[in-house]
Amino acid sequence: MFEFTFQFDTENHQHLYEQIYIYIKNEIREGKLPRGEKLPSSRALAEYLQVSRSTVCLAYEQLLSEGYVETKPYKGYYVCEISELQKMKIGKEKTSEPVYCAEKNDMENADEDAAYIDFSPNAVDMRYFPFDTWRRTSKNVLMDDKSELFSMGHPQGEWKLRNTIVNYLHQSRGVVCRPEQIMIGAGNDYLLMLLGQMFENDTIVAMEDPTYLRAYRMFSAFGWQVETIGMDEAGMKVEEIYQTKASLAYAMPSHQFPIGTVMPIGRRMELIKWAKQAKERYIIEDDYDSEFRFKGKPIPALAANDAEKVIYIGSFSKSVAPAIRVSFMVLPEKLLPLYQKKCGYLACTVSRVDQMILQEFIDSGSFARYLNKMRKRYKEKHDLLLTELKAFQPYYDIRGTEAGLHILISSKTGLPEKKLVELAKREGVKVYALSQNCRERNMAHDNTVLLGFGKLTEEEIKLGIGALKRAWLL
Amino acid sequence: MFEFTFQFDTENHQHLYEQIYIYIKNEIREGKLPRGEKLPSSRALAEYLQVSRSTVCLAYEQLLSEGYVETKPYKGYYVCEISELQKMKIGKEKTSEPVYCAEKNDMENADEDAAYIDFSPNAVDMRYFPFDTWRRTSKNVLMDDKSELFSMGHPQGEWKLRNTIVNYLHQSRGVVCRPEQIMIGAGNDYLLMLLGQMFENDTIVAMEDPTYLRAYRMFSAFGWQVETIGMDEAGMKVEEIYQTKASLAYAMPSHQFPIGTVMPIGRRMELIKWAKQAKERYIIEDDYDSEFRFKGKPIPALAANDAEKVIYIGSFSKSVAPAIRVSFMVLPEKLLPLYQKKCGYLACTVSRVDQMILQEFIDSGSFARYLNKMRKRYKEKHDLLLTELKAFQPYYDIRGTEAGLHILISSKTGLPEKKLVELAKREGVKVYALSQNCRERNMAHDNTVLLGFGKLTEEEIKLGIGALKRAWLL
């Protein structure tokens, strides 16, 4: 074990883990801790410093995330090799890059200093991803060195992948459609941009509040007028849409973001009834994470109830991987001529190779296997989170637990969300204020934060909730 | 040789090659020509039928493009294997799919019946693409099974790829910029959509006429007002922009599409002067195929003349492959806060894996080697095309020959473009009317068509121009 000449600064406002982290970081930077050197185990260092093991873990995690140390399986933490550190120095400007986050998130308010346990509602767990299968599939696709793979493909996406999606949608979401109705695009936001091209600039769209803020911003950028619609426990209050001149309604019936409401069949029918009352009315269904449902039976998509009035948007960002950038849209038959006219000239934004890899991945059954595994994994995390949160029940309301990769927690004692976020941050935990997703500041949400569990390990969930207990209950 | 019981129908209005094609197709469909059977060589069949060899070639090409026959290198044409034909039957609906074309093209007027020699101004030659290198690079990138590759990347694109593009732009286009100014996106159209988000809906944009029609359509879809600017031999007439209230000017100084003008330095300076006269003015430089220049020295991009006033858009669609869907935009420093505000929340549309493969492909020098090879190949085709076109000179003007993968040919005798297209089609050749790219019908262009040579072999260029001689000169 290296010489650990370390003294906690009790006058210091920094957390213990922060002091440990800064000390080790400086030792590495100054070369006192040589490259390749093994760090003491968290248990040993915790004993030595007389702090809890989780404090040391947090310090190590931070060093790891910043690239100072690396882990070797079954061995422990090691100071990174010279080449890695040099790369860091060369790429130094990189640290001046803005912080970025995953899908369905508002990233402008992201903290500069990364949290150590991050309950991001958008992150997913990639540890179980079948990289070998994906790699093999990629290799096979590229094996046929047909140059056509590199020439321009169909603007709506590869026919085979669209066929595969037709089958998937039918089996998993109850949606019946033809490949001609499907448009493949690089992410949901891009598909929304296509809708921006299709509908006039003076379109009026109804959205819940709070809603997916990125969609709200994009609609505004198209010049569309957004009408805010209230929500109750069944979701969007359809009677309020009638009081507007909206021709489009944007909804997430399977799992509203951020509230987590699952829209019951009665409300769905009301929504469809509204759309049916005028030719130009359509519902945009954003089905962003419907794959993960933890209570009751699977509920078909809204598009399964009415194929003529629902524009369905689905994504493989949560179910496969955020970085593969493949989403798809199903347009009602009646909108196809409009699509052809307004967007038919646009090339597909996803490469043909990527489309073929995904198609093979789905057709071979690997996708279904992976999805089943992840459903179990996420269910375990979800259940663990709820168990750990039991201690909060007297003082906090917990909602949005039926589906998806995040839940909501609200202070019954009136602690404002800002305070909740701040207290958590002091304990090294990042939680997300609900108001970041509200267009109009709504006091009813002012005491609520989002806890996402997708990416966290069970260990991290326990550590994180432990820290939140210290932050919010003591 | 199989029994070829074939009689030309002289009463028939079909071309000879069409009759041959239909006869063989039916023989295959009815099983009379068994799977795997070798077709007679084009020379032998031409002799047997007493037609020109090119007639047989056209028939074979058509069978090939429809998947009835396949070629085996150094062996000839064979009837496709059963499995392939069965696939065709299963995928029958596929034939009802709309015809689609490549970049920089207007596809709504695409013919239902594919032409046999297609002078598409957008197609590129993929026969020399280093598939092995690309495959190896893909494999290497996927080898490091870092799950981070599949988690969300930076919204502007991978730092390393942006660095690589900075170097490429500096060396090849004289543009000096920082990686922070670069946005990577899935195709030029997507990058234009980002500009649509950044600038207000009442923006006024100046465009040449004729211009890249897709950009025109997109700008209109954003609600922007498009001011049409005339062109002379130096390109956009800058004095006309002053007569408008435009704050943006869209131009292709390196190689105007479709006219092919290369903007000289004097005009470039005028354009920049216009932009400099007001804070909110910017030039959008679409540098879509600047890699291929056949006369004189390379000319730096307009963004190299003024980094503060030029929004630069570049693409790897022509230089690497149309289907990789990677383009990039360089924003002036002053526009970065606006970008962050209006688009900073949007995720990058290109997958991280694809970005890393491309970066490796460039950094390893493979890109530069491939580009050099293609410059030579395209130059050979370009020179051959011009040689073959010499016979047209008394009656036709030939323009736009300095750069890019297409030239323009105009009838001096007043043959309208519609007639030119039609006459060519009768001879089995597809050429592209210039007016398809004109916003306002301008009579000056009414006798001009585009001939693209990117994808054609030297053999096909000779065959095609031979057919055009029959169509336009006889």
CSV table of N, CA and C in Angstrom, one decimal, chain B residues 9-93:
chain,number,residue,atom,x,y,z
B,9,ASP,N,-40.9,-8.7,-82.9
B,9,ASP,CA,-42.2,-8.3,-83.3
B,9,ASP,C,-42.0,-6.9,-83.9
B,10,THR,N,-42.0,-6.8,-85.2
B,10,THR,CA,-41.7,-5.5,-85.8
B,10,THR,C,-42.9,-4.6,-85.8
B,11,GLU,N,-44.1,-5.1,-85.5
B,11,GLU,CA,-45.3,-4.2,-85.4
B,11,GLU,C,-45.3,-3.6,-84.0
B,12,ASN,N,-44.5,-4.2,-83.1
B,12,ASN,CA,-44.5,-3.8,-81.7
B,12,ASN,C,-43.8,-2.5,-81.6
B,13,HIS,N,-44.3,-1.6,-80.7
B,13,HIS,CA,-43.6,-0.4,-80.4
B,13,HIS,C,-42.5,-0.5,-79.4
B,14,GLN,N,-42.3,-1.7,-78.9
B,14,GLN,CA,-41.2,-1.8,-77.9
B,14,GLN,C,-39.9,-1.9,-78.6
B,15,HIS,N,-38.9,-1.4,-77.9
B,15,HIS,CA,-37.5,-1.4,-78.4
B,15,HIS,C,-37.1,-2.9,-78.5
B,16,LEU,N,-36.1,-3.1,-79.3
B,16,LEU,CA,-35.5,-4.4,-79.5
B,16,LEU,C,-35.1,-5.0,-78.1
B,17,TYR,N,-34.3,-4.1,-77.4
B,17,TYR,CA,-33.8,-4.7,-76.1
B,17,TYR,C,-34.9,-5.0,-75.2
B,18,GLU,N,-36.0,-4.3,-75.2
B,18,GLU,CA,-37.1,-4.5,-74.4
B,18,GLU,C,-37.8,-5.9,-74.7
B,19,GLN,N,-37.9,-6.1,-76.0
B,19,GLN,CA,-38.4,-7.4,-76.4
B,19,GLN,C,-37.6,-8.6,-75.9
B,20,ILE,N,-36.3,-8.4,-76.1
B,20,ILE,CA,-35.4,-9.5,-75.6
B,20,ILE,C,-35.5,-9.7,-74.1
B,21,TYR,N,-35.5,-8.6,-73.4
B,21,TYR,CA,-35.6,-8.6,-72.0
B,21,TYR,C,-36.9,-9.4,-71.5
B,22,ILE,N,-38.0,-9.0,-72.1
B,22,ILE,CA,-39.3,-9.6,-71.8
B,22,ILE,C,-39.3,-11.1,-72.1
B,23,TYR,N,-38.8,-11.4,-73.2
B,23,TYR,CA,-38.8,-12.8,-73.6
B,23,TYR,C,-38.0,-13.6,-72.6
B,24,ILE,N,-36.8,-13.2,-72.3
B,24,ILE,CA,-36.0,-14.0,-71.3
B,24,ILE,C,-36.6,-14.0,-69.9
B,25,LYS,N,-37.2,-12.9,-69.5
B,25,LYS,CA,-37.8,-12.8,-68.2
B,25,LYS,C,-38.9,-13.9,-68.1
B,26,ASN,N,-39.8,-13.9,-69.2
B,26,ASN,CA,-40.9,-14.9,-69.1
B,26,ASN,C,-40.3,-16.3,-69.1
B,27,GLU,N,-39.3,-16.6,-69.9
B,27,GLU,CA,-38.7,-17.9,-69.9
B,27,GLU,C,-38.2,-18.3,-68.5
B,28,ILE,N,-37.7,-17.4,-67.8
B,28,ILE,CA,-37.2,-17.6,-66.4
B,28,ILE,C,-38.4,-17.9,-65.5
B,29,ARG,N,-39.4,-17.0,-65.6
B,29,ARG,CA,-40.5,-17.1,-64.7
B,29,ARG,C,-41.3,-18.4,-64.9
B,30,GLU,N,-41.3,-18.9,-66.2
B,30,GLU,CA,-42.1,-20.1,-66.4
B,30,GLU,C,-41.2,-21.3,-66.2
B,31,GLY,N,-40.0,-21.1,-65.8
B,31,GLY,CA,-39.1,-22.2,-65.5
B,31,GLY,C,-38.5,-22.9,-66.7
B,32,LYS,N,-38.7,-22.3,-67.9
B,32,LYS,CA,-38.2,-22.9,-69.1
B,32,LYS,C,-36.7,-22.7,-69.1
B,33,LEU,N,-36.2,-21.6,-68.6
B,33,LEU,CA,-34.8,-21.4,-68.4
B,33,LEU,C,-34.5,-21.7,-67.0
B,34,PRO,N,-33.8,-22.9,-66.7
B,34,PRO,CA,-33.7,-23.3,-65.4
B,34,PRO,C,-32.7,-22.4,-64.5
B,35,ARG,N,-32.9,-22.4,-63.2
B,35,ARG,CA,-32.1,-21.7,-62.3
B,35,ARG,C,-30.6,-22.2,-62.5
B,36,GLY,N,-29.7,-21.2,-62.5
B,36,GLY,CA,-28.3,-21.6,-62.6
B,36,GLY,C,-27.8,-21.7,-64.0
B,37,GLU,N,-28.7,-21.7,-64.9
B,37,GLU,CA,-28.4,-21.8,-66.4
B,37,GLU,C,-27.6,-20.6,-66.8
B,38,LYS,N,-26.5,-20.8,-67.6
B,38,LYS,CA,-25.8,-19.7,-68.1
B,38,LYS,C,-26.5,-19.1,-69.4
B,39,LEU,N,-26.6,-17.8,-69.4
B,39,LEU,CA,-27.1,-17.2,-70.6
B,39,LEU,C,-26.0,-17.1,-71.7
B,40,PRO,N,-26.4,-17.0,-73.0
B,40,PRO,CA,-25.4,-16.9,-74.0
B,40,PRO,C,-24.6,-15.5,-73.8
B,41,SER,N,-23.4,-15.5,-74.3
B,41,SER,CA,-22.7,-14.2,-74.1
B,41,SER,C,-23.4,-13.1,-75.0
B,42,SER,N,-23.2,-11.9,-74.6
B,42,SER,CA,-23.9,-10.8,-75.3
B,42,SER,C,-23.5,-10.8,-76.8
B,43,ARG,N,-22.2,-11.1,-77.0
B,43,ARG,CA,-21.7,-11.2,-78.4
B,43,ARG,C,-22.4,-12.3,-79.2
B,44,ALA,N,-22.5,-13.5,-78.6
B,44,ALA,CA,-23.1,-14.6,-79.3
B,44,ALA,C,-24.6,-14.3,-79.6
B,45,LEU,N,-25.3,-13.8,-78.5
B,45,LEU,CA,-26.7,-13.6,-78.7
B,45,LEU,C,-26.9,-12.5,-79.8
B,46,ALA,N,-26.1,-11.5,-79.7
B,46,ALA,CA,-26.2,-10.4,-80.7
B,46,ALA,C,-26.0,-10.9,-82.1
B,47,GLU,N,-25.1,-11.8,-82.3
B,47,GLU,CA,-24.8,-12.3,-83.6
B,47,GLU,C,-26.0,-13.2,-84.1
B,48,TYR,N,-26.5,-14.0,-83.1
B,48,TYR,CA,-27.6,-14.9,-83.4
B,48,TYR,C,-28.9,-14.1,-83.8
B,49,LEU,N,-29.1,-13.0,-83.1
B,49,LEU,CA,-30.4,-12.2,-83.3
B,49,LEU,C,-30.2,-11.2,-84.3
B,50,GLN,N,-28.9,-11.0,-84.8
B,50,GLN,CA,-28.6,-9.9,-85.7
B,50,GLN,C,-29.0,-8.6,-85.2
B,51,VAL,N,-28.6,-8.3,-84.0
B,51,VAL,CA,-28.8,-6.9,-83.4
B,51,VAL,C,-27.4,-6.5,-82.9
B,52,SER,N,-27.4,-5.2,-82.5
B,52,SER,CA,-26.1,-4.7,-82.0
B,52,SER,C,-25.9,-5.3,-80.6
B,53,ARG,N,-24.6,-5.4,-80.2
B,53,ARG,CA,-24.3,-6.0,-78.9
B,53,ARG,C,-24.9,-5.1,-77.8
B,54,SER,N,-24.9,-3.8,-78.0
B,54,SER,CA,-25.4,-2.9,-76.9
B,54,SER,C,-26.8,-3.2,-76.7
B,55,THR,N,-27.6,-3.6,-77.7
B,55,THR,CA,-29.0,-3.9,-77.5
B,55,THR,C,-29.1,-5.1,-76.5
B,56,VAL,N,-28.3,-6.1,-76.7
B,56,VAL,CA,-28.4,-7.3,-75.8
B,56,VAL,C,-27.9,-6.9,-74.4
B,57,CYS,N,-26.8,-6.0,-74.4
B,57,CYS,CA,-26.3,-5.6,-73.1
B,57,CYS,C,-27.4,-4.9,-72.3
B,58,LEU,N,-28.2,-4.0,-72.9
B,58,LEU,CA,-29.3,-3.3,-72.2
B,58,LEU,C,-30.3,-4.3,-71.7
B,59,ALA,N,-30.6,-5.3,-72.5
B,59,ALA,CA,-31.6,-6.3,-72.0
B,59,ALA,C,-31.0,-7.1,-70.8
B,60,TYR,N,-29.8,-7.4,-70.9
B,60,TYR,CA,-29.1,-8.2,-69.7
B,60,TYR,C,-29.1,-7.3,-68.5
B,61,GLU,N,-28.7,-6.0,-68.7
B,61,GLU,CA,-28.6,-5.1,-67.6
B,61,GLU,C,-30.0,-5.0,-66.8
B,62,GLN,N,-31.0,-5.0,-67.6
B,62,GLN,CA,-32.3,-4.8,-67.0
B,62,GLN,C,-32.7,-6.1,-66.2
B,63,LEU,N,-32.4,-7.3,-66.8
B,63,LEU,CA,-32.6,-8.5,-66.1
B,63,LEU,C,-31.8,-8.6,-64.8
B,64,LEU,N,-30.6,-8.0,-64.9
B,64,LEU,CA,-29.7,-8.0,-63.7
B,64,LEU,C,-30.3,-7.1,-62.7
B,65,SER,N,-30.7,-5.9,-63.1
B,65,SER,CA,-31.2,-4.9,-62.1
B,65,SER,C,-32.5,-5.4,-61.4
B,66,GLU,N,-33.3,-6.3,-62.1
B,66,GLU,CA,-34.5,-6.8,-61.5
B,66,GLU,C,-34.3,-8.1,-60.8
B,67,GLY,N,-33.1,-8.6,-60.8
B,67,GLY,CA,-32.7,-9.7,-60.0
B,67,GLY,C,-33.0,-11.1,-60.6
B,68,TYR,N,-33.3,-11.1,-62.0
B,68,TYR,CA,-33.6,-12.4,-62.6
B,68,TYR,C,-32.3,-13.1,-62.9
B,69,VAL,N,-31.3,-12.4,-63.2
B,69,VAL,CA,-30.0,-13.0,-63.5
B,69,VAL,C,-28.9,-12.4,-62.6
B,70,GLU,N,-27.8,-13.0,-62.5
B,70,GLU,CA,-26.7,-12.5,-61.8
B,70,GLU,C,-25.4,-12.7,-62.6
B,71,THR,N,-24.4,-11.9,-62.3
B,71,THR,CA,-23.1,-12.1,-63.0
B,71,THR,C,-22.1,-12.8,-62.2
B,72,LYS,N,-21.3,-13.7,-62.8
B,72,LYS,CA,-20.2,-14.3,-62.1
B,72,LYS,C,-18.9,-13.8,-62.8
B,73,PRO,N,-18.0,-13.2,-62.0
B,73,PRO,CA,-16.8,-12.6,-62.6
B,73,PRO,C,-16.1,-13.5,-63.6
B,74,TYR,N,-15.8,-13.0,-64.8
B,74,TYR,CA,-15.1,-13.7,-65.8
B,74,TYR,C,-15.9,-14.9,-66.4
B,75,LYS,N,-17.1,-15.0,-66.0
B,75,LYS,CA,-17.9,-16.1,-66.5
B,75,LYS,C,-19.1,-15.7,-67.4
B,76,GLY,N,-19.9,-14.7,-66.9
B,76,GLY,CA,-21.0,-14.3,-67.6
B,76,GLY,C,-22.3,-14.2,-66.8
B,77,TYR,N,-23.4,-14.2,-67.5
B,77,TYR,CA,-24.7,-14.1,-66.9
B,77,TYR,C,-25.3,-15.4,-66.6
B,78,TYR,N,-25.9,-15.6,-65.4
B,78,TYR,CA,-26.5,-16.8,-65.0
B,78,TYR,C,-27.9,-16.5,-64.4
B,79,VAL,N,-28.8,-17.4,-64.7
B,79,VAL,CA,-30.2,-17.3,-64.1
B,79,VAL,C,-30.0,-17.5,-62.6
B,80,CYS,N,-30.7,-16.6,-61.8
B,80,CYS,CA,-30.6,-16.7,-60.3
B,80,CYS,C,-31.0,-18.0,-59.7
B,81,GLU,N,-30.4,-18.3,-58.6
B,81,GLU,CA,-30.7,-19.5,-57.9
B,81,GLU,C,-32.2,-19.5,-57.4
B,82,ILE,N,-32.7,-20.6,-57.1
B,82,ILE,CA,-34.1,-20.7,-56.7
B,82,ILE,C,-34.4,-19.8,-55.5
B,83,SER,N,-33.5,-19.9,-54.5
B,83,SER,CA,-33.8,-19.2,-53.2
B,83,SER,C,-33.9,-17.7,-53.5
B,84,GLU,N,-33.1,-17.2,-54.4
B,84,GLU,CA,-33.2,-15.7,-54.7
B,84,GLU,C,-34.5,-15.4,-55.4
B,85,LEU,N,-34.9,-16.3,-56.3
B,85,LEU,CA,-36.2,-16.0,-57.0
B,85,LEU,C,-37.4,-16.2,-56.0
B,86,GLN,N,-37.3,-17.1,-55.1
B,86,GLN,CA,-38.3,-17.3,-54.1
B,86,GLN,C,-38.5,-16.0,-53.3
B,87,LYS,N,-37.3,-15.5,-52.9
B,87,LYS,CA,-37.3,-14.3,-52.1
B,87,LYS,C,-38.1,-13.2,-52.8
B,88,MET,N,-37.8,-13.2,-54.1
B,88,MET,CA,-38.5,-12.1,-54.9
B,88,MET,C,-40.0,-12.3,-54.9
B,89,LYS,N,-40.4,-13.5,-54.9
B,89,LYS,CA,-41.9,-13.7,-54.9
B,89,LYS,C,-42.4,-13.3,-53.5
B,90,ILE,N,-41.8,-13.7,-52.5
B,90,ILE,CA,-42.2,-13.4,-51.1
B,90,ILE,C,-42.3,-11.9,-51.0
B,91,GLY,N,-41.2,-11.3,-51.4
B,91,GLY,CA,-41.1,-9.8,-51.3
B,91,GLY,C,-41.8,-9.1,-52.4
B,92,LYS,N,-42.8,-9.7,-52.9
B,92,LYS,CA,-43.4,-9.1,-54.2
B,92,LYS,C,-43.9,-7.7,-54.0
B,93,GLU,N,-44.5,-7.4,-52.8
B,93,GLU,CA,-45.0,-6.1,-52.6
B,93,GLU,C,-43.9,-5.0,-52.8
